[in-house]
Amino acid sequence: MTRIERRLFHNSAIFGVLLTVLVIVLDAAGALAGLDRWFYDWRARHCQHFTPVPTDRLVHLDIDDAALEAIGAWPWPRSVEGELVDQLNIAGAKAIAIDVIFSEPTAVTYEVAAQPNGSKLVTREIDHDRALAESLGRYGRAVLPISCSFAAVDQVSPGSKALREELSRDLELTPEEAKSRLAARKLSEAEVADQIDNHFLEVRREAMYQRVWDELAKSDVPVALLRQHMLPKTDKTISDSPLLRLLGIEHRKALAVRSALRFAHAIPMGLPPLLTSNNELAPMGMFTDAAASSGFVDYLPDDDGAVRRVPLFVNYRNRLLPQMGLALACSYMGVDFNDPGQVRIEADRLTLLPPGGQEIVIPLRSFYSDNLGQHVGMSFDIPWFGSRDWRTMYDVPNHKEQKGHLSINKVWRACHTRRSMIANNAMMDDALKFLINQVDPDKGQAFVAKPPALDDSQARDKLVDWCMGELTKLGWSDADSARKPEDITDPAERKLFLAVAALKPLQQQNRLLRVELGAEMAELKTDVEGRAAIIGWTATGAAADFVPTSLHAKCPGGVIHGVIFNAILQRDFWHAEPTWMTWMITLVFGLAITAIVAWRGPLPALPIALIVAGLYVVLNAVVLFDYGNRILGMAGPVVVVGVVWAGCTLARFLVESTEREKITKRFRSYVDPALVNHLLETKTDHLSGELREVTVVFTDLAGFTTITEMLGAKTAAMIGQYVALMVPVIRKHHGYVKDFAGDGIMCFFGAPEDNPNHAIDAVTAVMEMEQTLPEFNRKLIEQGLPTLSMRAGISTGQVVVGDAGPPDASNYTVLGDAVNLGSRLESANKATGTNALMSARTMELLAGKFLVRPVGRLQVKGKTQYVMTYEPLAPVESATDAQKELAAQSARVVDAFASGYFAGCLKMIEKLEQTLGPSEFTAFYNRCCQFKMN
C-alpha cells in the first residue's frame, strides 16, 4: 500500500466513522423523524401481505349524509338516538360504542293535538334526554366517549398563571380589576394586555371549573349554595347573568366528569409517565349512569398531524381511563377492568384474560411527543390495514367495495317502520277501547288500565279479530260494514260503524308494516347480531372528526377506534423495537460502508452500498414488519449508507485532489507544464507519434567549463539559478522544455499544443534569453566568477512528435532532421562567431518581423548538403542603425563569397571591420577566403 493509498484509507475511515456517529446523533435528536415517519407510512400502506383478515365481529354504523338526509339535520333529538339504541338492542348487537358526547342537556318538547274548537291540547311530554338514558339502561352494554384535553408541560405562561390565581381567589373580578391586579404583580404592560384582551374569558372558565370541582370534592353542593360561596358579590335577586350561566355549565360539567370516574380505575405502581387530562368533556351523569363503560376518544398526532399511535390509558383525575377502542373490545369480550384476574396492566404490556378465552397480550411503549414536550407512556402503535379509502378497508383482499360500514339510516328505517306501527296502534287503541266496552265492559276496563305495548301490533290484531267475532255474534254482518256513514242516523250505531271502519284498514296496514319490519330486522340482525357496533360521524360536514393517518388523508375517528378493536380481537399487534437496536444497525452499516469505500474505493463500493440499503429495506419491510409485526427504524440505517458512501467518496476526492495538485505541481518541475496540462485536458496517458512542423531550439553557455572547474560541486546550484531564469522565458513564449544537458537546454515550439507562430515565438524566446543573461552574469561577477555568453541553434522543419520508449519509461520528444540540425547549428556558432544560428525555414516563417543577417551556407556535421543559415539580430521595430548596417554589410560579404568573388569578399570584410570593428564573423570569412584562394 503506497503512502497515498494509506492516506486515502485513513482519511476515508475517519470521515466515515464521524459521519456514522453524526447520523446516529441526528436520529437520536429527531432530525430524521420526518423520513422515519415516511418509511413508517410506506410500510403500513404497502406491506400487508401477512396481515390477517380483519374481524367480522365489528360493524361501523356511520352517521353519513344519507342518514342526515333521512333523519334530519344534526343534532337529532336524543329520543331518536334512543330509538336507534333500542333497535340495535332488538337486533342483537353485543356491544355499542357511541362516538358522540352528550355533554349538555336538551330541551323537553311536547306533542300537541289540535281540538275541534281550534284550541290545542298537549297530549305528551317528551323528555329526550330521559328517553336516551332509558334506552341506554335497557341495553346495558353501551360505551360512551369522554373527550380529554392534553396540555404540554410548562406551556402555561407566567401571565396566564397569575391571572388564574387572581380569578381563583375572586371569580367576580372585572377585566379592569384583573388588569390592575396583574399590573401590581409587576407583569409587563404587553403581557397584561394580552392576558386581559385574549385570555380572560378562557382563564375565568378554567378557574370556575376548578373551584366547582374542589367544592364538589368535599360534598354534593347544589348550585344555589355554590353561588353563595363563589359569587358572593352577585346580586341575589338576579336569576340570570353570564357568571351564573357559566357556573351552571361548569357545575354540570364537573358532575358529568365525576360521574364518569366510575369508569376509571386505580393506577398501578410502576407505570411510565401518562398523559394527563387538564380539561375534560364527559356525557351527562344520567347517560354515564346508564352506560356500561367509557373511554377517551382523543388522539395525539405526530408533528405532521397524522395519527399513528394512541395511548391506551390516560391519567383521568388520578385514575386510569382506557381508550374507547379498548373499552369497546373489553365490553364485547366481557372483560372487567376491576377484576385483577382479567386485566393486568404493566409498563410495557396490557394483558387481558377474557372469560373462557385465551390470554391477549397487548404491547405498549413510551415515545417522546414533541407537541407536548414529554414522554408518553402506555402507547399503542395502530396496526393499520386496508387501502387509502377507509370505506373499503374491510374488503380483503380487493379493497374495492364498502364493507364493514353501514349507514345508520339502515337502523333508522326499522325505527321509522316501528314508529309507523306505533302510530297505527295508538289510533287503533281509541277504536278498540270503544268496541271492547261495547262487547265486554270488564275487558274494556282492563284494556284501558293496561293496554299492550304500543309496538305490539300482534296483540291488537288478536283483539280486533276477537271484537269482530263478538260483534258477529251480536248480529253484525258484512252488510253492516258496507253501509255509508251518512246513511246511519242512530248516533250510537254510527259511532260503532266508524270504529269498525277505522280498525280494518289499520289492521291491514299493521300487517304490512309487520312484514316490512320483519324483513328490515332480519337484515339488520344479519349485519349486527353478535357483533360490536361503533356509531360515529362520517358525514362530509363533520370535518372536525376527521384526522390524517398513515393510510388516509382524512379518516373518521370511529374508524381508528375500530382498528384498535380489530387488533385486540385478532391479536394482531405491532411491536416497536427499542431505538438502540436501530442505532446499532446504523453503526454497523456505517462502519461497513466506511470499510468498503476505504478499502475498495467509491465505485466498487457503490453497488455494495445499494445492495445493503435495498436488502435492509426489504428485510425490514417484508420480514420484520409485514411477517413479524416488528417496527424497527429504517431512516437511520438507510441514510447512513448513503451519507457515509457519499461522504467517504467526497473525502477521497478531496484527498486525491490535494495529492494530485501536489503531484502535478511536483511533476511540473520535472516535466513541462504544457505537457502536463495537455495530458489533463485530453484525458490520455499516451501521446502517439504524429508528423508536425515545429521549431527546435538548442542553447549552450560559452565559458561554462571554466566555471565548472572553479565551482566544483557547487556548479549544480549555479545551473539551477540559470535554468530558473531561462525556463520561464521559454514557457512564456509557448515553448516546451524538453531536456537539460549540463548547461544546455533543448526546447521546441509548436507542440504539444498547435502553434502557427512557433518560429516567431522561438526566435523571440532566444532573444529574450540573451537579454536575461546579463542579470545572471551580474550574480557571477558578485561571486568573483567570469561571465558567460549563450549560443543558440534554431531549426524549423517536419518532425515526429509524441511518446517514445517502452510504456513504463516513455518520453515525450521530437525526432527528425530538424532536431539534429538545431543541435549542429548551436555548435556552429563557435566557428561563425554568432550568438544564434537559424535555418532558412525558420527565417522564412518570421515573415519579416525580425532583422536578420545571413551567415552563409554551412555544411554541418551529419549533413552532406549545405544549409543556409541566418542570425537574428533584433525585432524590426527596435533594430538600431548599427544592427541594420551590420546586416547589410554581412549580406554583401556572404553574397561575394557565395558567388566565388573571394578578393571582393576580402574587401567587404575589410570594410565591415573598419565600420563595426573586427569580429569572429569577419575572421571566419577571412579564413574561408584565404582557403579558397590558396
PDB file of N, CA and C in Angstrom, residues 70-149:
ATOM      1  N   ALA A  70     -82.178  11.559   5.720  1.00  0.00           N
ATOM      2  CA  ALA A  70     -83.387  10.814   6.090  1.00  0.00           C
ATOM      3  C   ALA A  70     -83.922  11.230   7.459  1.00  0.00           C
ATOM      4  N   ILE A  71     -83.038  11.402   8.426  1.00  0.00           N
ATOM      5  CA  ILE A  71     -83.484  11.673   9.795  1.00  0.00           C
ATOM      6  C   ILE A  71     -83.623  13.169  10.050  1.00  0.00           C
ATOM      7  N   GLY A  72     -82.749  13.938   9.423  1.00  0.00           N
ATOM      8  CA  GLY A  72     -82.799  15.380   9.624  1.00  0.00           C
ATOM      9  C   GLY A  72     -81.443  15.919  10.018  1.00  0.00           C
ATOM     10  N   ALA A  73     -81.350  17.239  10.081  1.00  0.00           N
ATOM     11  CA  ALA A  73     -80.080  17.880  10.410  1.00  0.00           C
ATOM     12  C   ALA A  73     -79.668  17.552  11.832  1.00  0.00           C
ATOM     13  N   TRP A  74     -78.356  17.558  12.031  1.00  0.00           N
ATOM     14  CA  TRP A  74     -77.812  17.326  13.359  1.00  0.00           C
ATOM     15  C   TRP A  74     -77.877  18.628  14.172  1.00  0.00           C
ATOM     16  N   PRO A  75     -78.139  18.572  15.483  1.00  0.00           N
ATOM     17  CA  PRO A  75     -78.282  17.362  16.300  1.00  0.00           C
ATOM     18  C   PRO A  75     -79.682  16.782  16.225  1.00  0.00           C
ATOM     19  N   TRP A  76     -79.737  15.456  16.259  1.00  0.00           N
ATOM     20  CA  TRP A  76     -81.028  14.783  16.289  1.00  0.00           C
ATOM     21  C   TRP A  76     -81.590  14.830  17.708  1.00  0.00           C
ATOM     22  N   PRO A  77     -82.906  14.777  17.845  1.00  0.00           N
ATOM     23  CA  PRO A  77     -83.469  14.619  19.195  1.00  0.00           C
ATOM     24  C   PRO A  77     -82.908  13.351  19.845  1.00  0.00           C
ATOM     25  N   ARG A  78     -82.543  13.445  21.095  1.00  0.00           N
ATOM     26  CA  ARG A  78     -81.903  12.295  21.736  1.00  0.00           C
ATOM     27  C   ARG A  78     -82.851  11.120  21.867  1.00  0.00           C
ATOM     28  N   SER A  79     -84.144  11.397  21.808  1.00  0.00           N
ATOM     29  CA  SER A  79     -85.096  10.286  21.799  1.00  0.00           C
ATOM     30  C   SER A  79     -84.924   9.451  20.533  1.00  0.00           C
ATOM     31  N   VAL A  80     -84.558  10.117  19.422  1.00  0.00           N
ATOM     32  CA  VAL A  80     -84.283   9.397  18.184  1.00  0.00           C
ATOM     33  C   VAL A  80     -83.071   8.492  18.369  1.00  0.00           C
ATOM     34  N   GLU A  81     -82.032   9.021  19.001  1.00  0.00           N
ATOM     35  CA  GLU A  81     -80.844   8.209  19.250  1.00  0.00           C
ATOM     36  C   GLU A  81     -81.171   7.060  20.190  1.00  0.00           C
ATOM     37  N   GLY A  82     -82.106   7.305  21.127  1.00  0.00           N
ATOM     38  CA  GLY A  82     -82.566   6.213  21.989  1.00  0.00           C
ATOM     39  C   GLY A  82     -83.263   5.145  21.178  1.00  0.00           C
ATOM     40  N   GLU A  83     -84.072   5.540  20.201  1.00  0.00           N
ATOM     41  CA  GLU A  83     -84.739   4.567  19.343  1.00  0.00           C
ATOM     42  C   GLU A  83     -83.721   3.719  18.588  1.00  0.00           C
ATOM     43  N   LEU A  84     -82.653   4.367  18.108  1.00  0.00           N
ATOM     44  CA  LEU A  84     -81.616   3.625  17.387  1.00  0.00           C
ATOM     45  C   LEU A  84     -80.972   2.593  18.298  1.00  0.00           C
ATOM     46  N   VAL A  85     -80.701   3.002  19.565  1.00  0.00           N
ATOM     47  CA  VAL A  85     -80.119   2.053  20.517  1.00  0.00           C
ATOM     48  C   VAL A  85     -81.085   0.893  20.764  1.00  0.00           C
ATOM     49  N   ASP A  86     -82.360   1.206  20.944  1.00  0.00           N
ATOM     50  CA  ASP A  86     -83.342   0.154  21.160  1.00  0.00           C
ATOM     51  C   ASP A  86     -83.382  -0.811  19.985  1.00  0.00           C
ATOM     52  N   GLN A  87     -83.336  -0.266  18.790  1.00  0.00           N
ATOM     53  CA  GLN A  87     -83.419  -1.117  17.610  1.00  0.00           C
ATOM     54  C   GLN A  87     -82.200  -2.033  17.520  1.00  0.00           C
ATOM     55  N   LEU A  88     -81.011  -1.499  17.846  1.00  0.00           N
ATOM     56  CA  LEU A  88     -79.806  -2.332  17.852  1.00  0.00           C
ATOM     57  C   LEU A  88     -79.876  -3.378  18.952  1.00  0.00           C
ATOM     58  N   ASN A  89     -80.490  -3.015  20.054  1.00  0.00           N
ATOM     59  CA  ASN A  89     -80.670  -3.985  21.136  1.00  0.00           C
ATOM     60  C   ASN A  89     -81.541  -5.143  20.664  1.00  0.00           C
ATOM     61  N   ILE A  90     -82.633  -4.810  19.987  1.00  0.00           N
ATOM     62  CA  ILE A  90     -83.518  -5.849  19.459  1.00  0.00           C
ATOM     63  C   ILE A  90     -82.795  -6.697  18.416  1.00  0.00           C
ATOM     64  N   ALA A  91     -81.951  -6.039  17.596  1.00  0.00           N
ATOM     65  CA  ALA A  91     -81.238  -6.758  16.533  1.00  0.00           C
ATOM     66  C   ALA A  91     -80.118  -7.630  17.082  1.00  0.00           C
ATOM     67  N   GLY A  92     -79.777  -7.477  18.356  1.00  0.00           N
ATOM     68  CA  GLY A  92     -78.792  -8.376  18.964  1.00  0.00           C
ATOM     69  C   GLY A  92     -77.366  -7.882  18.938  1.00  0.00           C
ATOM     70  N   ALA A  93     -77.155  -6.571  18.814  1.00  0.00           N
ATOM     71  CA  ALA A  93     -75.786  -6.056  18.882  1.00  0.00           C
ATOM     72  C   ALA A  93     -75.207  -6.355  20.257  1.00  0.00           C
ATOM     73  N   LYS A  94     -73.995  -6.912  20.286  1.00  0.00           N
ATOM     74  CA  LYS A  94     -73.419  -7.360  21.550  1.00  0.00           C
ATOM     75  C   LYS A  94     -72.842  -6.208  22.364  1.00  0.00           C
ATOM     76  N   ALA A  95     -72.339  -5.193  21.680  1.00  0.00           N
ATOM     77  CA  ALA A  95     -71.799  -4.004  22.365  1.00  0.00           C
ATOM     78  C   ALA A  95     -71.878  -2.836  21.389  1.00  0.00           C
ATOM     79  N   ILE A  96     -72.095  -1.652  21.923  1.00  0.00           N
ATOM     80  CA  ILE A  96     -72.207  -0.456  21.086  1.00  0.00           C
ATOM     81  C   ILE A  96     -71.307   0.629  21.673  1.00  0.00           C
ATOM     82  N   ALA A  97     -70.538   1.241  20.816  1.00  0.00           N
ATOM     83  CA  ALA A  97     -69.776   2.436  21.197  1.00  0.00           C
ATOM     84  C   ALA A  97     -70.354   3.612  20.426  1.00  0.00           C
ATOM     85  N   ILE A  98     -70.746   4.626  21.146  1.00  0.00           N
ATOM     86  CA  ILE A  98     -71.346   5.804  20.510  1.00  0.00           C
ATOM     87  C   ILE A  98     -70.331   6.939  20.574  1.00  0.00           C
ATOM     88  N   ASP A  99     -69.800   7.302  19.419  1.00  0.00           N
ATOM     89  CA  ASP A  99     -68.753   8.328  19.373  1.00  0.00           C
ATOM     90  C   ASP A  99     -69.373   9.723  19.299  1.00  0.00           C
ATOM     91  N   VAL A 100     -70.285   9.984  20.198  1.00  0.00           N
ATOM     92  CA  VAL A 100     -70.945  11.290  20.309  1.00  0.00           C
ATOM     93  C   VAL A 100     -71.011  11.608  21.795  1.00  0.00           C
ATOM     94  N   ILE A 101     -70.577  12.822  22.171  1.00  0.00           N
ATOM     95  CA  ILE A 101     -70.562  13.199  23.581  1.00  0.00           C
ATOM     96  C   ILE A 101     -71.830  13.981  23.910  1.00  0.00           C
ATOM     97  N   PHE A 102     -72.660  13.417  24.774  1.00  0.00           N
ATOM     98  CA  PHE A 102     -73.911  14.062  25.199  1.00  0.00           C
ATOM     99  C   PHE A 102     -73.623  14.856  26.470  1.00  0.00           C
ATOM    100  N   SER A 103     -72.962  15.988  26.317  1.00  0.00           N
ATOM    101  CA  SER A 103     -72.465  16.718  27.485  1.00  0.00           C
ATOM    102  C   SER A 103     -73.422  17.798  27.973  1.00  0.00           C
ATOM    103  N   GLU A 104     -74.362  18.217  27.138  1.00  0.00           N
ATOM    104  CA  GLU A 104     -75.277  19.286  27.510  1.00  0.00           C
ATOM    105  C   GLU A 104     -76.714  18.799  27.471  1.00  0.00           C
ATOM    106  N   PRO A 105     -77.564  19.309  28.357  1.00  0.00           N
ATOM    107  CA  PRO A 105     -78.982  18.889  28.326  1.00  0.00           C
ATOM    108  C   PRO A 105     -79.693  19.487  27.124  1.00  0.00           C
ATOM    109  N   THR A 106     -80.717  18.805  26.701  1.00  0.00           N
ATOM    110  CA  THR A 106     -81.554  19.334  25.611  1.00  0.00           C
ATOM    111  C   THR A 106     -82.948  19.630  26.166  1.00  0.00           C
ATOM    112  N   ALA A 107     -83.656  20.462  25.470  1.00  0.00           N
ATOM    113  CA  ALA A 107     -84.965  20.925  25.953  1.00  0.00           C
ATOM    114  C   ALA A 107     -86.024  19.837  25.824  1.00  0.00           C
ATOM    115  N   VAL A 108     -86.946  19.866  26.763  1.00  0.00           N
ATOM    116  CA  VAL A 108     -88.117  18.986  26.693  1.00  0.00           C
ATOM    117  C   VAL A 108     -89.077  19.532  25.640  1.00  0.00           C
ATOM    118  N   THR A 109     -89.651  18.648  24.841  1.00  0.00           N
ATOM    119  CA  THR A 109     -90.639  19.073  23.837  1.00  0.00           C
ATOM    120  C   THR A 109     -91.985  18.419  24.151  1.00  0.00           C
ATOM    121  N   TYR A 110     -93.022  18.881  23.449  1.00  0.00           N
ATOM    122  CA  TYR A 110     -94.384  18.414  23.737  1.00  0.00           C
ATOM    123  C   TYR A 110     -95.089  18.084  22.437  1.00  0.00           C
ATOM    124  N   GLU A 111     -95.868  16.998  22.496  1.00  0.00           N
ATOM    125  CA  GLU A 111     -96.750  16.672  21.382  1.00  0.00           C
ATOM    126  C   GLU A 111     -98.053  17.420  21.592  1.00  0.00           C
ATOM    127  N   VAL A 112     -98.495  18.140  20.580  1.00  0.00           N
ATOM    128  CA  VAL A 112     -99.692  18.979  20.691  1.00  0.00           C
ATOM    129  C   VAL A 112    -100.716  18.503  19.663  1.00  0.00           C
ATOM    130  N   ALA A 113    -101.944  18.331  20.114  1.00  0.00           N
ATOM    131  CA  ALA A 113    -103.026  17.908  19.205  1.00  0.00           C
ATOM    132  C   ALA A 113    -104.032  19.050  19.053  1.00  0.00           C
ATOM    133  N   ALA A 114    -104.493  19.278  17.839  1.00  0.00           N
ATOM    134  CA  ALA A 114    -105.484  20.332  17.573  1.00  0.00           C
ATOM    135  C   ALA A 114    -106.876  19.835  17.968  1.00  0.00           C
ATOM    136  N   GLN A 115    -107.670  20.694  18.594  1.00  0.00           N
ATOM    137  CA  GLN A 115    -109.024  20.358  19.032  1.00  0.00           C
ATOM    138  C   GLN A 115    -110.040  20.909  18.020  1.00  0.00           C
ATOM    139  N   PRO A 116    -111.246  20.323  18.020  1.00  0.00           N
ATOM    140  CA  PRO A 116    -112.269  20.794  17.068  1.00  0.00           C
ATOM    141  C   PRO A 116    -112.604  22.266  17.230  1.00  0.00           C
ATOM    142  N   ASN A 117    -112.523  22.749  18.436  1.00  0.00           N
ATOM    143  CA  ASN A 117    -112.874  24.163  18.647  1.00  0.00           C
ATOM    144  C   ASN A 117    -111.705  25.095  18.316  1.00  0.00           C
ATOM    145  N   GLY A 118    -110.600  24.528  17.786  1.00  0.00           N
ATOM    146  CA  GLY A 118    -109.450  25.346  17.393  1.00  0.00           C
ATOM    147  C   GLY A 118    -108.383  25.466  18.447  1.00  0.00           C
ATOM    148  N   SER A 119    -108.660  24.982  19.642  1.00  0.00           N
ATOM    149  CA  SER A 119    -107.630  25.030  20.690  1.00  0.00           C
ATOM    150  C   SER A 119    -106.638  23.872  20.494  1.00  0.00           C
ATOM    151  N   LYS A 120    -105.552  23.898  21.284  1.00  0.00           N
ATOM    152  CA  LYS A 120    -104.538  22.855  21.201  1.00  0.00           C
ATOM    153  C   LYS A 120    -104.415  22.171  22.547  1.00  0.00           C
ATOM    154  N   LEU A 121    -104.230  20.857  22.484  1.00  0.00           N
ATOM    155  CA  LEU A 121    -104.150  20.058  23.694  1.00  0.00           C
ATOM    156  C   LEU A 121    -102.808  19.327  23.716  1.00  0.00           C
ATOM    157  N   VAL A 122    -102.106  19.501  24.813  1.00  0.00           N
ATOM    158  CA  VAL A 122    -100.832  18.786  24.985  1.00  0.00           C
ATOM    159  C   VAL A 122    -101.151  17.340  25.313  1.00  0.00           C
ATOM    160  N   THR A 123    -100.708  16.453  24.432  1.00  0.00           N
ATOM    161  CA  THR A 123    -101.009  15.032  24.628  1.00  0.00           C
ATOM    162  C   THR A 123     -99.862  14.275  25.274  1.00  0.00           C
ATOM    163  N   ARG A 124     -98.619  14.753  25.064  1.00  0.00           N
ATOM    164  CA  ARG A 124     -97.494  14.007  25.635  1.00  0.00           C
ATOM    165  C   ARG A 124     -96.283  14.919  25.798  1.00  0.00           C
ATOM    166  N   GLU A 125     -95.597  14.790  26.921  1.00  0.00           N
ATOM    167  CA  GLU A 125     -94.330  15.486  27.150  1.00  0.00           C
ATOM    168  C   GLU A 125     -93.198  14.534  26.764  1.00  0.00           C
ATOM    169  N   ILE A 126     -92.235  15.053  26.009  1.00  0.00           N
ATOM    170  CA  ILE A 126     -91.126  14.215  25.552  1.00  0.00           C
ATOM    171  C   ILE A 126     -89.829  14.730  26.166  1.00  0.00           C
ATOM    172  N   ASP A 127     -89.303  13.975  27.087  1.00  0.00           N
ATOM    173  CA  ASP A 127     -88.005  14.278  27.680  1.00  0.00           C
ATOM    174  C   ASP A 127     -86.966  13.471  26.888  1.00  0.00           C
ATOM    175  N   HIS A 128     -86.356  14.094  25.919  1.00  0.00           N
ATOM    176  CA  HIS A 128     -85.453  13.379  25.015  1.00  0.00           C
ATOM    177  C   HIS A 128     -84.252  12.801  25.754  1.00  0.00           C
ATOM    178  N   ASP A 129     -83.694  13.564  26.688  1.00  0.00           N
ATOM    179  CA  ASP A 129     -82.533  13.065  27.433  1.00  0.00           C
ATOM    180  C   ASP A 129     -82.915  11.823  28.220  1.00  0.00           C
ATOM    181  N   ARG A 130     -84.082  11.881  28.891  1.00  0.00           N
ATOM    182  CA  ARG A 130     -84.525  10.736  29.681  1.00  0.00           C
ATOM    183  C   ARG A 130     -84.769   9.534  28.775  1.00  0.00           C
ATOM    184  N   ALA A 131     -85.312   9.786  27.584  1.00  0.00           N
ATOM    185  CA  ALA A 131     -85.578   8.689  26.650  1.00  0.00           C
ATOM    186  C   ALA A 131     -84.278   7.992  26.250  1.00  0.00           C
ATOM    187  N   LEU A 132     -83.262   8.765  25.955  1.00  0.00           N
ATOM    188  CA  LEU A 132     -81.973   8.160  25.594  1.00  0.00           C
ATOM    189  C   LEU A 132     -81.379   7.412  26.777  1.00  0.00           C
ATOM    190  N   ALA A 133     -81.427   8.037  27.957  1.00  0.00           N
ATOM    191  CA  ALA A 133     -80.872   7.372  29.134  1.00  0.00           C
ATOM    192  C   ALA A 133     -81.573   6.046  29.386  1.00  0.00           C
ATOM    193  N   GLU A 134     -82.900   6.008  29.239  1.00  0.00           N
ATOM    194  CA  GLU A 134     -83.639   4.770  29.450  1.00  0.00           C
ATOM    195  C   GLU A 134     -83.258   3.720  28.406  1.00  0.00           C
ATOM    196  N   SER A 135     -83.080   4.164  27.171  1.00  0.00           N
ATOM    197  CA  SER A 135     -82.663   3.218  26.132  1.00  0.00           C
ATOM    198  C   SER A 135     -81.292   2.640  26.442  1.00  0.00           C
ATOM    199  N   LEU A 136     -80.350   3.497  26.874  1.00  0.00           N
ATOM    200  CA  LEU A 136     -79.022   3.023  27.246  1.00  0.00           C
ATOM    201  C   LEU A 136     -79.106   2.064  28.423  1.00  0.00           C
ATOM    202  N   GLY A 137     -79.989   2.377  29.378  1.00  0.00           N
ATOM    203  CA  GLY A 137     -80.148   1.492  30.520  1.00  0.00           C
ATOM    204  C   GLY A 137     -80.722   0.146  30.115  1.00  0.00           C
ATOM    205  N   ARG A 138     -81.715   0.144  29.212  1.00  0.00           N
ATOM    206  CA  ARG A 138     -82.290  -1.126  28.759  1.00  0.00           C
ATOM    207  C   ARG A 138     -81.239  -1.966  28.035  1.00  0.00           C
ATOM    208  N   TYR A 139     -80.402  -1.259  27.270  1.00  0.00           N
ATOM    209  CA  TYR A 139     -79.387  -2.012  26.516  1.00  0.00           C
ATOM    210  C   TYR A 139     -78.312  -2.551  27.461  1.00  0.00           C
ATOM    211  N   GLY A 140     -77.736  -1.686  28.300  1.00  0.00           N
ATOM    212  CA  GLY A 140     -76.824  -2.123  29.345  1.00  0.00           C
ATOM    213  C   GLY A 140     -75.405  -2.430  28.906  1.00  0.00           C
ATOM    214  N   ARG A 141     -75.093  -2.290  27.610  1.00  0.00           N
ATOM    215  CA  ARG A 141     -73.731  -2.624  27.154  1.00  0.00           C
ATOM    216  C   ARG A 141     -73.147  -1.507  26.281  1.00  0.00           C
ATOM    217  N   ALA A 142     -73.598  -0.288  26.483  1.00  0.00           N
ATOM    218  CA  ALA A 142     -73.140   0.843  25.665  1.00  0.00           C
ATOM    219  C   ALA A 142     -71.846   1.415  26.234  1.00  0.00           C
ATOM    220  N   VAL A 143     -70.980   1.847  25.330  1.00  0.00           N
ATOM    221  CA  VAL A 143     -69.724   2.509  25.688  1.00  0.00           C
ATOM    222  C   VAL A 143     -69.836   3.959  25.236  1.00  0.00           C
ATOM    223  N   LEU A 144     -69.673   4.886  26.162  1.00  0.00           N
ATOM    224  CA  LEU A 144     -69.801   6.303  25.844  1.00  0.00           C
ATOM    225  C   LEU A 144     -68.429   6.973  25.865  1.00  0.00           C
ATOM    226  N   PRO A 145     -68.279   8.030  25.085  1.00  0.00           N
ATOM    227  CA  PRO A 145     -66.960   8.660  24.971  1.00  0.00           C
ATOM    228  C   PRO A 145     -66.754   9.770  26.000  1.00  0.00           C
ATOM    229  N   ILE A 146     -65.491  10.017  26.294  1.00  0.00           N
ATOM    230  CA  ILE A 146     -65.063  11.169  27.083  1.00  0.00           C
ATOM    231  C   ILE A 146     -63.958  11.861  26.284  1.00  0.00           C
ATOM    232  N   SER A 147     -64.036  13.155  26.173  1.00  0.00           N
ATOM    233  CA  SER A 147     -63.003  13.921  25.473  1.00  0.00           C
ATOM    234  C   SER A 147     -62.071  14.549  26.498  1.00  0.00           C
ATOM    235  N   CYS A 148     -60.779  14.304  26.302  1.00  0.00           N
ATOM    236  CA  CYS A 148     -59.773  14.841  27.211  1.00  0.00           C
ATOM    237  C   CYS A 148     -58.898  15.838  26.460  1.00  0.00           C
ATOM    238  N   SER A 149     -58.481  16.859  27.165  1.00  0.00           N
ATOM    239  CA  SER A 149     -57.590  17.867  26.579  1.00  0.00           C
ATOM    240  C   SER A 149     -56.213  17.685  27.198  1.00  0.00           C
TER     241      SER A 149
END
